[in-house]
Coordinates of C-alpha atoms (C1' of nucleotides) in Angstrom, one line a residue:
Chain A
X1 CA 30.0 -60.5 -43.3
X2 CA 31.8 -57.5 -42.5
X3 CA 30.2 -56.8 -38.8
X4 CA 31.4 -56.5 -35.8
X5 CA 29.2 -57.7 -32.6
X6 CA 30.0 -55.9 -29.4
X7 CA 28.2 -56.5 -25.8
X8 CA 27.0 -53.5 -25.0
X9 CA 27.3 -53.1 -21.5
X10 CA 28.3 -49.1 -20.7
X11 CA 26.4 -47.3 -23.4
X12 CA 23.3 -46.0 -20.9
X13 CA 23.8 -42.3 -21.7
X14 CA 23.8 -43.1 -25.7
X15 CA 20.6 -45.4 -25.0
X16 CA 19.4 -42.3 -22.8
X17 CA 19.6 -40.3 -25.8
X18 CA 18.4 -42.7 -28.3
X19 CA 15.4 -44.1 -26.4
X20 CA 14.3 -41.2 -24.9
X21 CA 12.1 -40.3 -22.3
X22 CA 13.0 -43.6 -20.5
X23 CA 13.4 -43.7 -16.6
X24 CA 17.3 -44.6 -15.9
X25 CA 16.6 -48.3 -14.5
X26 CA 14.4 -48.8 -18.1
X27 CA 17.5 -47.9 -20.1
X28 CA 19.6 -50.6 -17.9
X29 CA 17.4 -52.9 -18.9
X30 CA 17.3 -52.2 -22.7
X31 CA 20.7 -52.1 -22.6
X32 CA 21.1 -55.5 -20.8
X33 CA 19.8 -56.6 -23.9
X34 CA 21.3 -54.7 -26.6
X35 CA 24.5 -55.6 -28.9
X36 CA 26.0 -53.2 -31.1
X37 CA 27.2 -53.6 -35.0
X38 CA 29.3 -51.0 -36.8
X39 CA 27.9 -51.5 -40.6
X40 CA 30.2 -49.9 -44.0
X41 CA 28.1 -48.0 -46.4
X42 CA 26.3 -50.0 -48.6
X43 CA 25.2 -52.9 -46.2
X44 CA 21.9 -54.2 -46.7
X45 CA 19.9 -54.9 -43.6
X46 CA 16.9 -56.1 -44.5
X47 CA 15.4 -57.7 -48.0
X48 CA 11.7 -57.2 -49.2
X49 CA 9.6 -58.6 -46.8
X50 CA 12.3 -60.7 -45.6
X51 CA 12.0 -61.4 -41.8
X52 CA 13.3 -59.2 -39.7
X53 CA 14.6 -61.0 -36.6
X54 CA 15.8 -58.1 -34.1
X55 CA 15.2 -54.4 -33.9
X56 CA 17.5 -51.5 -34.0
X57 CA 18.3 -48.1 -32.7
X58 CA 20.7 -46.4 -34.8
X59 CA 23.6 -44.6 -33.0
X60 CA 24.7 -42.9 -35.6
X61 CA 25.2 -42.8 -39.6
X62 CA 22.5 -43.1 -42.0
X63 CA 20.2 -46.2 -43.0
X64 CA 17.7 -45.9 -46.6
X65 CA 14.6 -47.6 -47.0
X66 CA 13.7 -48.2 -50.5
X67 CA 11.1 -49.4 -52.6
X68 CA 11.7 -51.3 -56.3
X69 CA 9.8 -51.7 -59.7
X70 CA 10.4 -55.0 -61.3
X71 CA 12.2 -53.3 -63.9
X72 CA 14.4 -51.7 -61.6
X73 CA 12.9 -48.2 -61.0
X74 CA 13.6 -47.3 -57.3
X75 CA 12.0 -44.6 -54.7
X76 CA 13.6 -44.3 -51.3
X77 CA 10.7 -44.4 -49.0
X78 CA 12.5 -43.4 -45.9
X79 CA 15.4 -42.0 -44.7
X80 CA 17.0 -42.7 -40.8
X81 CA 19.4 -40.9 -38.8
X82 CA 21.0 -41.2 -35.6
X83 CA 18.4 -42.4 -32.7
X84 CA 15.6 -43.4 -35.1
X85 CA 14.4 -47.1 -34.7
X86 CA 14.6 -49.6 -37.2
X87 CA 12.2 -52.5 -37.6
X88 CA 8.3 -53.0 -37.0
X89 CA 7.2 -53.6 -33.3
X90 CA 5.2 -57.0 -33.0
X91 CA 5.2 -57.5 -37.3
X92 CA 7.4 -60.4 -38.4
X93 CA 8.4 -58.9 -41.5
X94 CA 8.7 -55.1 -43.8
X95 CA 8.0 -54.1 -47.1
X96 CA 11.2 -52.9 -48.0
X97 CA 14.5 -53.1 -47.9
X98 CA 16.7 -51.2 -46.0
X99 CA 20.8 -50.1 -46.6
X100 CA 23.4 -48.5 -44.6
X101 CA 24.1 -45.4 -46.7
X102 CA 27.0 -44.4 -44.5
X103 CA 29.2 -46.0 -42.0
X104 CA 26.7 -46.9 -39.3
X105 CA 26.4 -47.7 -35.5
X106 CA 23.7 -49.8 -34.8
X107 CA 22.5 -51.1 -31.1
X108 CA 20.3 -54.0 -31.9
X109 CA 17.9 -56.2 -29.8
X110 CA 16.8 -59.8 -30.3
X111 CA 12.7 -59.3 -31.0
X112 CA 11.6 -61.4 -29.0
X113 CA 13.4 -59.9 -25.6
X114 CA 13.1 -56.3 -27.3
X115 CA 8.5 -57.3 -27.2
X116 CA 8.6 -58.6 -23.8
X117 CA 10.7 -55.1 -22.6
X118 CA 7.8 -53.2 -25.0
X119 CA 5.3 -54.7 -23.4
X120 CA 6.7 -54.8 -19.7
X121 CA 8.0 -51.2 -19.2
X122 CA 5.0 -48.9 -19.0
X123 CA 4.4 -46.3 -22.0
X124 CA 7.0 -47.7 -24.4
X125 CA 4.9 -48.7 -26.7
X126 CA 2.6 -45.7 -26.6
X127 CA 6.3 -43.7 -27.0
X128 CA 6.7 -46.0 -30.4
X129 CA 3.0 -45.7 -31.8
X130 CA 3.7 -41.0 -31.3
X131 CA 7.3 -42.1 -33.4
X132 CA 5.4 -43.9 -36.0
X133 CA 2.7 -41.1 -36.2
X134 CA 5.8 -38.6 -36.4
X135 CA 7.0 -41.0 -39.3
X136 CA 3.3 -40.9 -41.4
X137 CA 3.6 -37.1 -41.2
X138 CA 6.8 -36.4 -43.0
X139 CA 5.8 -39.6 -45.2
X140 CA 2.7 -37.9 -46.1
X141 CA 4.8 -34.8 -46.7
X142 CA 7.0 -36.3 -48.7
X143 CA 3.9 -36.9 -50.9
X144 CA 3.5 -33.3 -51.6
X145 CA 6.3 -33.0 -52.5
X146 CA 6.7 -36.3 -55.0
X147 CA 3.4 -35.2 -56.4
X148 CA 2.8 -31.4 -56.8
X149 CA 6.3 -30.0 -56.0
X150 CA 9.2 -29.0 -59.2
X151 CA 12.5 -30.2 -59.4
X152 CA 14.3 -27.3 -57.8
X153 CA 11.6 -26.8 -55.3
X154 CA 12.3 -30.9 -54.4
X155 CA 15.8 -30.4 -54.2
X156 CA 15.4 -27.2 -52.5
X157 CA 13.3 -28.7 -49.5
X158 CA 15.8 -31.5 -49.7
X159 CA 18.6 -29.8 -48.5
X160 CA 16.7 -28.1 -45.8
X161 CA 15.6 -30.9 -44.6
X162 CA 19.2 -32.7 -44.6
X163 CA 20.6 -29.6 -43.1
X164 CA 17.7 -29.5 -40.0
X165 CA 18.2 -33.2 -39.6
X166 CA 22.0 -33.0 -39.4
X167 CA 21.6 -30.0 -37.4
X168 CA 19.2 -32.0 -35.0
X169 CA 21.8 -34.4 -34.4
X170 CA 24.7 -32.3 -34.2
X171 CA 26.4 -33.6 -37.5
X172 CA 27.0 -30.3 -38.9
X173 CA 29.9 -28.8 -39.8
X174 CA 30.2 -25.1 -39.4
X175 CA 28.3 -23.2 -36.3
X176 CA 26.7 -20.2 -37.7
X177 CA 23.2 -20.6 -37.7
X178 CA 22.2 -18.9 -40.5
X179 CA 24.9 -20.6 -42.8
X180 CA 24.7 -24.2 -42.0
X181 CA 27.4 -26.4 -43.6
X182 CA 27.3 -29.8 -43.9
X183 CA 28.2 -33.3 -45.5
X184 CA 25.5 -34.7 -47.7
X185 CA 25.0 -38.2 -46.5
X186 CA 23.3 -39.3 -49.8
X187 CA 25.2 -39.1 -53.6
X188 CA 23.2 -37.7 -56.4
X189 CA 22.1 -40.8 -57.2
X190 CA 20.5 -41.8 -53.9
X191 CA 19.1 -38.0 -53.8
X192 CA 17.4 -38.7 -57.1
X193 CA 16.0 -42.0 -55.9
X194 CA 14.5 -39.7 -53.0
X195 CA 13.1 -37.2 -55.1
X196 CA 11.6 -38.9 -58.0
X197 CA 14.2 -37.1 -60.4
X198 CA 17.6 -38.7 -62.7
X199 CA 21.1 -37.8 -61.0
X200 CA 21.5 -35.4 -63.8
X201 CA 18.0 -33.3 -63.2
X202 CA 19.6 -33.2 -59.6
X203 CA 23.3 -32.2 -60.8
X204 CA 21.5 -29.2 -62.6
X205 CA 19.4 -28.0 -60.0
X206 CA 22.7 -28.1 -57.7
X207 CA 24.6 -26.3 -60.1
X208 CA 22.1 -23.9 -60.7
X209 CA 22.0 -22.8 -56.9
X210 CA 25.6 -22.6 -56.6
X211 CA 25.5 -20.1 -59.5
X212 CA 23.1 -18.6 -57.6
X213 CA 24.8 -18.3 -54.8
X214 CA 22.2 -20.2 -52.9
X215 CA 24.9 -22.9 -51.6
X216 CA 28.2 -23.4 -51.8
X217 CA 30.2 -26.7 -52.6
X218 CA 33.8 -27.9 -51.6
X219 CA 34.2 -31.2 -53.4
X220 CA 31.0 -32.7 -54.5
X221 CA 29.6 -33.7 -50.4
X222 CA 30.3 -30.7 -48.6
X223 CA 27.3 -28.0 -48.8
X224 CA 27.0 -24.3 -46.9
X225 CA 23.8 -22.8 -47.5
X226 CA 24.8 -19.3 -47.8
X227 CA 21.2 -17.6 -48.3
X228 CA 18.6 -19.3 -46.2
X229 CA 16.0 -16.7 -47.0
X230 CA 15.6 -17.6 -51.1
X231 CA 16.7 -21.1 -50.4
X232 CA 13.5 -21.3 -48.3
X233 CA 11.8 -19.3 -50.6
X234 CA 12.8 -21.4 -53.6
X235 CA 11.3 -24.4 -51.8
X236 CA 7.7 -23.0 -51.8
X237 CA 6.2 -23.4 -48.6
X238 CA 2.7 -25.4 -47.8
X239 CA -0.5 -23.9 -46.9
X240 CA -0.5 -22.6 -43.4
Chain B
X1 CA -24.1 -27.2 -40.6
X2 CA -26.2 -29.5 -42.5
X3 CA -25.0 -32.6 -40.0
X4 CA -27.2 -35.0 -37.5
X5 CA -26.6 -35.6 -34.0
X6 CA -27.7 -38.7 -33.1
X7 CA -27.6 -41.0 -30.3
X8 CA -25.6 -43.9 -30.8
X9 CA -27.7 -46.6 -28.9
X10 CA -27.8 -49.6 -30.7
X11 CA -24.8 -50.5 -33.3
X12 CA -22.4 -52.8 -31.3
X13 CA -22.5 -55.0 -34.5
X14 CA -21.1 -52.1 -36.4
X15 CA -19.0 -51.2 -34.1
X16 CA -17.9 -54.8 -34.1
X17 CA -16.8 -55.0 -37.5
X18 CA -15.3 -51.3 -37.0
X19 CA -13.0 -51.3 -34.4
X20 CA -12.4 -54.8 -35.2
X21 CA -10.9 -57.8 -32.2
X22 CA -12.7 -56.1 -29.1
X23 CA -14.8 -58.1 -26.5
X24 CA -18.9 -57.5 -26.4
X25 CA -18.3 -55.6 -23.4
X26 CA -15.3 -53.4 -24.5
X27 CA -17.8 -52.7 -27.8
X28 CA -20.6 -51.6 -25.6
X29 CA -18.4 -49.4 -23.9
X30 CA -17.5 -47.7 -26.8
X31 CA -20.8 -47.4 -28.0
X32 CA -21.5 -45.8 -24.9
X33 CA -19.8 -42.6 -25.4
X34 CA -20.3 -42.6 -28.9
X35 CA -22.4 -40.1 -31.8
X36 CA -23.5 -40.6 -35.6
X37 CA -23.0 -37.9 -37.8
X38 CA -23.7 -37.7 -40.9
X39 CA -22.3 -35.6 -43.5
X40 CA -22.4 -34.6 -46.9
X41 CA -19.8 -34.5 -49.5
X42 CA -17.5 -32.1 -49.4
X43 CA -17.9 -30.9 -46.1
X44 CA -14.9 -30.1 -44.1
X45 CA -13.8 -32.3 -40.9
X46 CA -10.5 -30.9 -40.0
X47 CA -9.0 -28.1 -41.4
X48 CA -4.8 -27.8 -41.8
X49 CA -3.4 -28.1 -38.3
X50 CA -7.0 -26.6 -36.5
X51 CA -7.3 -28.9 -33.2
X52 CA -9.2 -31.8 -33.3
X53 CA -11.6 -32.6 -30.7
X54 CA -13.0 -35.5 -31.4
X55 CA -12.4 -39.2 -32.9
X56 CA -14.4 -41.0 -35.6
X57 CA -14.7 -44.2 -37.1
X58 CA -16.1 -44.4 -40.7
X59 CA -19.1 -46.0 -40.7
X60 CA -20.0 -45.8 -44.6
X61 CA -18.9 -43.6 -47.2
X62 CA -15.2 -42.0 -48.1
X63 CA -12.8 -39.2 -46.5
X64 CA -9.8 -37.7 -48.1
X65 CA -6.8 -36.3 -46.5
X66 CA -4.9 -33.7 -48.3
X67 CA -2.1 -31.3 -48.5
X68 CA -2.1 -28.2 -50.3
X69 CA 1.0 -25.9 -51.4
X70 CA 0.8 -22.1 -51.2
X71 CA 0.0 -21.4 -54.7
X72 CA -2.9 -23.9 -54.4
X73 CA -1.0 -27.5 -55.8
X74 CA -2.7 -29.9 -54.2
X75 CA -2.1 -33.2 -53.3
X76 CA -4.1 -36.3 -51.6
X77 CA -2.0 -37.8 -48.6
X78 CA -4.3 -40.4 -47.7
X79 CA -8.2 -42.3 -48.6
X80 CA -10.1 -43.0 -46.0
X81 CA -12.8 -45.7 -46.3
X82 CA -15.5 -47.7 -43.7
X83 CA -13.8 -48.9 -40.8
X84 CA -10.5 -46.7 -40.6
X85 CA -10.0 -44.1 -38.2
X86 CA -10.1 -40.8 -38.9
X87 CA -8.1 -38.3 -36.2
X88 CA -4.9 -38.6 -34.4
X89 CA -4.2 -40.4 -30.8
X90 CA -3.2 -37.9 -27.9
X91 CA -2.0 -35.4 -30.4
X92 CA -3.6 -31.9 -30.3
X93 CA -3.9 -31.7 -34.0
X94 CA -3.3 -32.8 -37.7
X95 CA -1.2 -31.4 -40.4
X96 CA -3.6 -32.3 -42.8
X97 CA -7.0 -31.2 -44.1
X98 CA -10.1 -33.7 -43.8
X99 CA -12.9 -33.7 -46.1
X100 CA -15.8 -35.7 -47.0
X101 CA -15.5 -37.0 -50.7
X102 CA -18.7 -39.2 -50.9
X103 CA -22.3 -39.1 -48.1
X104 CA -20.2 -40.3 -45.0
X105 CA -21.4 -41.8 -41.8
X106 CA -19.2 -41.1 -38.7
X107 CA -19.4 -42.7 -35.7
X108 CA -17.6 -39.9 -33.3
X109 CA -16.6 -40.2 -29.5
X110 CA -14.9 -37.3 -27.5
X111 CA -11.6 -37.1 -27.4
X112 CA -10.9 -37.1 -23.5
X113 CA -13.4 -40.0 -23.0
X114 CA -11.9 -41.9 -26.3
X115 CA -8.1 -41.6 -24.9
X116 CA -9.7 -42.5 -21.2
X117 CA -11.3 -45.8 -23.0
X118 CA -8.1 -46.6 -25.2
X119 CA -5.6 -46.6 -21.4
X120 CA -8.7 -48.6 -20.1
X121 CA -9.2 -51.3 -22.8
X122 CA -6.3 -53.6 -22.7
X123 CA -4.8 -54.4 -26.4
X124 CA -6.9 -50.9 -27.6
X125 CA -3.7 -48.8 -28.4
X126 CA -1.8 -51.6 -29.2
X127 CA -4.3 -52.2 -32.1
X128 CA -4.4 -48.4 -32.8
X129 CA -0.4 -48.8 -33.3
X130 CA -0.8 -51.8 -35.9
X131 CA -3.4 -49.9 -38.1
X132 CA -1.1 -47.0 -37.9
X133 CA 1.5 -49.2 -39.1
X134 CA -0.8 -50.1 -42.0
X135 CA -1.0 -46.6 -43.2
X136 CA 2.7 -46.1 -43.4
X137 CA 3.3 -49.2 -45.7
X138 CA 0.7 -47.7 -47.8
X139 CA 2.1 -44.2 -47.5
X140 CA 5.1 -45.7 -48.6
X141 CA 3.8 -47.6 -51.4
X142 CA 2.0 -44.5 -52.4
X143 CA 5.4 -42.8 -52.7
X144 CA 6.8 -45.3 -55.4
X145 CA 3.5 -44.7 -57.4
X146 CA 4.0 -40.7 -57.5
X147 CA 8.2 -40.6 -57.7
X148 CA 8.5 -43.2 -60.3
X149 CA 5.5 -44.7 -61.9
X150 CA 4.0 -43.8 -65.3
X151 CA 0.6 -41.5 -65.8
X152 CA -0.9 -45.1 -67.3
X153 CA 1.0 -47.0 -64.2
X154 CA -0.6 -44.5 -62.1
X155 CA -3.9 -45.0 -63.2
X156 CA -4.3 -48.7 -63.4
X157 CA -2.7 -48.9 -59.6
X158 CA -5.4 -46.4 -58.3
X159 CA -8.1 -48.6 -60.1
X160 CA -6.6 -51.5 -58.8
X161 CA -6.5 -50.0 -55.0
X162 CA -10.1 -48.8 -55.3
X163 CA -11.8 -52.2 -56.9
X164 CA -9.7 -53.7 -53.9
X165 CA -10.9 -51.5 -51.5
X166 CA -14.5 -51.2 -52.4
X167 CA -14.9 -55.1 -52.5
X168 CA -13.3 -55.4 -49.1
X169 CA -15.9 -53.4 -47.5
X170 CA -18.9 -54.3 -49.8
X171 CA -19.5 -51.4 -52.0
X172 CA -18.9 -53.3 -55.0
X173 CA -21.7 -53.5 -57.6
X174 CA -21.3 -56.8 -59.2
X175 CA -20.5 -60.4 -58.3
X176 CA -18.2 -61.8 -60.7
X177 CA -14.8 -61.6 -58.8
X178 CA -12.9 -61.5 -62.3
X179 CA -14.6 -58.8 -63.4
X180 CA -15.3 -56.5 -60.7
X181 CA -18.0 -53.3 -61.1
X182 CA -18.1 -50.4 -58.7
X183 CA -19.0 -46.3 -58.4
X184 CA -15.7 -44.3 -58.5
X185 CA -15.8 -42.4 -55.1
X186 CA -13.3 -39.7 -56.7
X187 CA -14.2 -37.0 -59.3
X188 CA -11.7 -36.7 -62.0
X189 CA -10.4 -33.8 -60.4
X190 CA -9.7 -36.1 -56.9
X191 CA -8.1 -38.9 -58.6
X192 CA -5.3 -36.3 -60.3
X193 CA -4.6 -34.9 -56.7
X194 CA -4.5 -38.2 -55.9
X195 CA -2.2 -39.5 -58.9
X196 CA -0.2 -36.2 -58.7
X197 CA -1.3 -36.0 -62.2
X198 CA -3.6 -33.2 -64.3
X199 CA -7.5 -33.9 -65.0
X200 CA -6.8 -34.6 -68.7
X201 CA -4.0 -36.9 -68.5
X202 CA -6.3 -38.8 -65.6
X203 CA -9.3 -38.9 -68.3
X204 CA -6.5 -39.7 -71.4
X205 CA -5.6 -42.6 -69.5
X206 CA -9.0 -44.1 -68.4
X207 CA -10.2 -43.2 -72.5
X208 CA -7.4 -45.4 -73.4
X209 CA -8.1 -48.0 -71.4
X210 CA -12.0 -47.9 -72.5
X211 CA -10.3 -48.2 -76.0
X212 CA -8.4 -50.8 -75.5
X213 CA -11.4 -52.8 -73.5
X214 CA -9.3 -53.4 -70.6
X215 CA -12.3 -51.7 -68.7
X216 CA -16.2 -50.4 -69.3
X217 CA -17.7 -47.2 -68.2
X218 CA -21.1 -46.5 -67.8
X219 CA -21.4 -43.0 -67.2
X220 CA -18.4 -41.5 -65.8
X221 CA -18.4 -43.1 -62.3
X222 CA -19.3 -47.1 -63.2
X223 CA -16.5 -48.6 -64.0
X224 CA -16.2 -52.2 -64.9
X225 CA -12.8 -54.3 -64.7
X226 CA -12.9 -56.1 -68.4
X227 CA -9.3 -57.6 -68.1
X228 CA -8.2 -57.7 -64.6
X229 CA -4.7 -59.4 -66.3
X230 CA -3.5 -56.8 -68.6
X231 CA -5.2 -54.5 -65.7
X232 CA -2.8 -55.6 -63.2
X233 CA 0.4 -55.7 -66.0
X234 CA -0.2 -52.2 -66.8
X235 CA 0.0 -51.9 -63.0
X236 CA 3.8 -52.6 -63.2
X237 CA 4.5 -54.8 -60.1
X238 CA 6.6 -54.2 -57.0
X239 CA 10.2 -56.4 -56.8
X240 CA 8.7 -59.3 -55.0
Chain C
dC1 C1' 53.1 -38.7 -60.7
dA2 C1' 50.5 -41.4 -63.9
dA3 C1' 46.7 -44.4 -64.8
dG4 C1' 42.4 -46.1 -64.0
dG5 C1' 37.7 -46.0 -62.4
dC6 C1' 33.8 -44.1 -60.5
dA7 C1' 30.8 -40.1 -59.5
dT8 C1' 29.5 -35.8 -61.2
dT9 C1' 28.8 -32.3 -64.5
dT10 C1' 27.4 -30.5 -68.9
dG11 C1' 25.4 -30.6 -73.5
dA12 C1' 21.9 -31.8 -77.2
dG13 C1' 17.7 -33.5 -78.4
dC14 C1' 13.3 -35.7 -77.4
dC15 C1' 9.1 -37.0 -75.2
dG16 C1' 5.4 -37.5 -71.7
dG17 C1' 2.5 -34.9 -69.4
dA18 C1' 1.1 -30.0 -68.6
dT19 C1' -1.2 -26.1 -70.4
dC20 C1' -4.5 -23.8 -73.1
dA21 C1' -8.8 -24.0 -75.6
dA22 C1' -12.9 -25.9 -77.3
dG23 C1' -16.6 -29.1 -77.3
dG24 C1' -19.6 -32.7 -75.3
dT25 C1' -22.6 -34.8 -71.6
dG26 C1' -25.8 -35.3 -68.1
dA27 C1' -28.3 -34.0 -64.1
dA28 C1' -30.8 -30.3 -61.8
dT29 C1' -33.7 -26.3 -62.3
dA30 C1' -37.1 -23.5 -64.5
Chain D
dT1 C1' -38.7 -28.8 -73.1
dA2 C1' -35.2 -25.5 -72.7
dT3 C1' -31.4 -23.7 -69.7
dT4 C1' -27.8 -23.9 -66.9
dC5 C1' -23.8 -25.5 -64.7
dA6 C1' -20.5 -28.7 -63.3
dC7 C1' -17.9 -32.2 -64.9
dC8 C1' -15.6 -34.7 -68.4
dT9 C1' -13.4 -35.4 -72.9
dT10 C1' -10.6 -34.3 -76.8
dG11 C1' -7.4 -31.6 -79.6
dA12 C1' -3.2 -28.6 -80.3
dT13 C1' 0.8 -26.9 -78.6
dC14 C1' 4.5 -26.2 -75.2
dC15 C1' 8.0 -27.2 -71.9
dG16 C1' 10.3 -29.4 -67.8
dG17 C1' 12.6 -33.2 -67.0
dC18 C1' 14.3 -37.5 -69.2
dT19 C1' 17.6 -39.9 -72.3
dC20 C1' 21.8 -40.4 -74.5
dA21 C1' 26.4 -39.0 -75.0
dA22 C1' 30.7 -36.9 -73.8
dA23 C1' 33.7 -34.4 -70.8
dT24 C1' 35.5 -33.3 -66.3
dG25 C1' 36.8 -34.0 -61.6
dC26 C1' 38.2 -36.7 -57.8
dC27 C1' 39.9 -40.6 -55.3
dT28 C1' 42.6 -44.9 -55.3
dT29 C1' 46.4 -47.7 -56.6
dG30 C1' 50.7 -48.7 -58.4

DNA sequence: CAAGGCATTTGAGCCGGATCAAGGTGAATA
DNA sequence: TATTCACCTTGATCCGGCTCAAATGCCTTG
């Protein structure tokens, strides 16, 4: 397998950032027991409902969690960037399966050391229930938009929410505010499997806001948004 | 408000059986601060993002969660049934509307002295976190269902989750586990927002299926599971 | 630079589910 | 019993997004 496995012995300040809200001797302590792994696009780290034997924070890149129909339909059911945990505190295994999208950085913990340090250090695991809460929410929201929500409004508040996400972890490209700019970490394909749509439905939409002169494209990955206003407005907003 | 304030003196065995794996004494504690209400259907608990001052477990009846688009689209993020939770641990407030769907029974407690119990009662958040947990899988199952399933798929799931659910909790109206009987809890209307579907493909689908005796009606809420089988295969199974 | 291979775009036509429009049904009220 | 009203069913038509097919663009390798 194409990993490598590096002690992680002087990464405190990334762990500071990833873990959050952690005194400075917790963060020694996590990190006592972290390794790290650098992942290629395309790795799969965890199978349906296979046992997941350690726990991650991911440095950077991006990781998919998908869903799968027997006959081969797919929904992605998550999507995790830099700092958001992977695996399920105190559950021996997940219902679904998870892939590296990108190249990825991931500090992992053996599960059983990773418990004990949940259960030892004081308000950890209350800090990973308000995480998984966070995660319902835009699950939930992500329900709107699967159900009720068109094809260019999904691809619409697709983008913005790749470009707040990327902004949030200081992945973008450009500086301006106003005209964010951007790699897409997903291809059309993976956006379709997000949305619920085929690659081409997504192509079109694309296409159609460039001719807009919603967004802008250099190559096929690269996106500016050049009018936030109507591509906000194209995404249709919920009810206050 | 057509609701009742009562007392909540003697229900430790409910509580028992709702708030599941605590001790006699850690029940009687929470019986302690606790209130029955009971409501009518469709009356408002929580509107979009108001604050939330209080906690509930369902005691009987259903609650649907939901989250409506400016222009009125409306979806159904999440069912509620006996024994979940409804409201949201040490967070000010819910991005999601609340409403009673069927007569519901709440058992309700104070926020401040719910959160005071919940630090006090060893295991009591780490529970909270688990059922959490629960939601997201089926959050996440839900989102297969409404990006890539079929209207008929759709359906036959929802049909499936209900009979599930209402057996689990005792609401079911027959015996015979093969050929389960049980009251809808959802209008036609519901189970569209729920499917992310119209009302007339909703009542297209369950027609057929009355056709094709794979299940019984009597009136429009009674439904009867004739052929749990080709039931579940028009379900369309997950990838193991 | 050419050749190959994959991802993306674009086009044409079709179909599943939405929309629009009547009816039907059943419980509550008079 | 008749009336009403909300909910549900059924039919006819339409259209957004899917399917199938082909062309184009982009990166990799020789």
């Amino acid at each position: 397998m194409a990993e490598h496995l590096l002690r992680c012995d002087s990464c405190s300040v990334r762990h500071r950032a990833v873990c959050g809200a952690l005194a400075r001797d917790e963060v020694a302590r996590l990190s006592a027991i972290a390794h790290h792994k650098l992942l290629p696009p395309g790795q799969v780290i965890l199978h349906d409902n296979a046992e997941m034997h350690y726990f991650a924070n991911i440095v950077s890149g991006v990781v998919k969690l998908t869903k799968t129909l027997a006959d081969g339909r797919q929904q992605i059911v998550g999507l995790q960037f830099a700092s958001d945990f992977l695996g399920r505190p105190f559950r021996a295994n997940s219902p679904y399966h998870a892939e590296t999208v990108t190249d990825v950085h991931l500090c992992t913990y053996d599960k059983g050391q990773f418990e004990r340090l949940v259960k030892e250090i004081d308000g950890f695991e209350h800090r990973l229930f308000q995480n998984t809460l966070d995660e319902l929410d835009s699950a939930r929201e992500w329900m709107l938009l699967l159900g009720r929500k068109s094809a260019g409004e999904k691809v619409a508040s697709f983008l913005l929410m790749v470009a707040r996400r990327m902004e949030s972890i200081g992945c973008k490209v450009s500086d301006d505010p106003e005209r964010p700019r951007f790699n897409l970490p997903l291809s059309r394909a993976e956006i379709a499997d997000f949305l619920g749509l085929t690659i081409e439905t997504v192509s079109r939409q694309i296409s159609r806001m460039k001719v807009d002169k919603i967004i802008a494209l250099e190559g096929t990955r690269t996106i500016s948004i050049l009018d936030m206003r109507r591509l906000m407005a194209a995404m249709e907003q919920e009810r206050d």
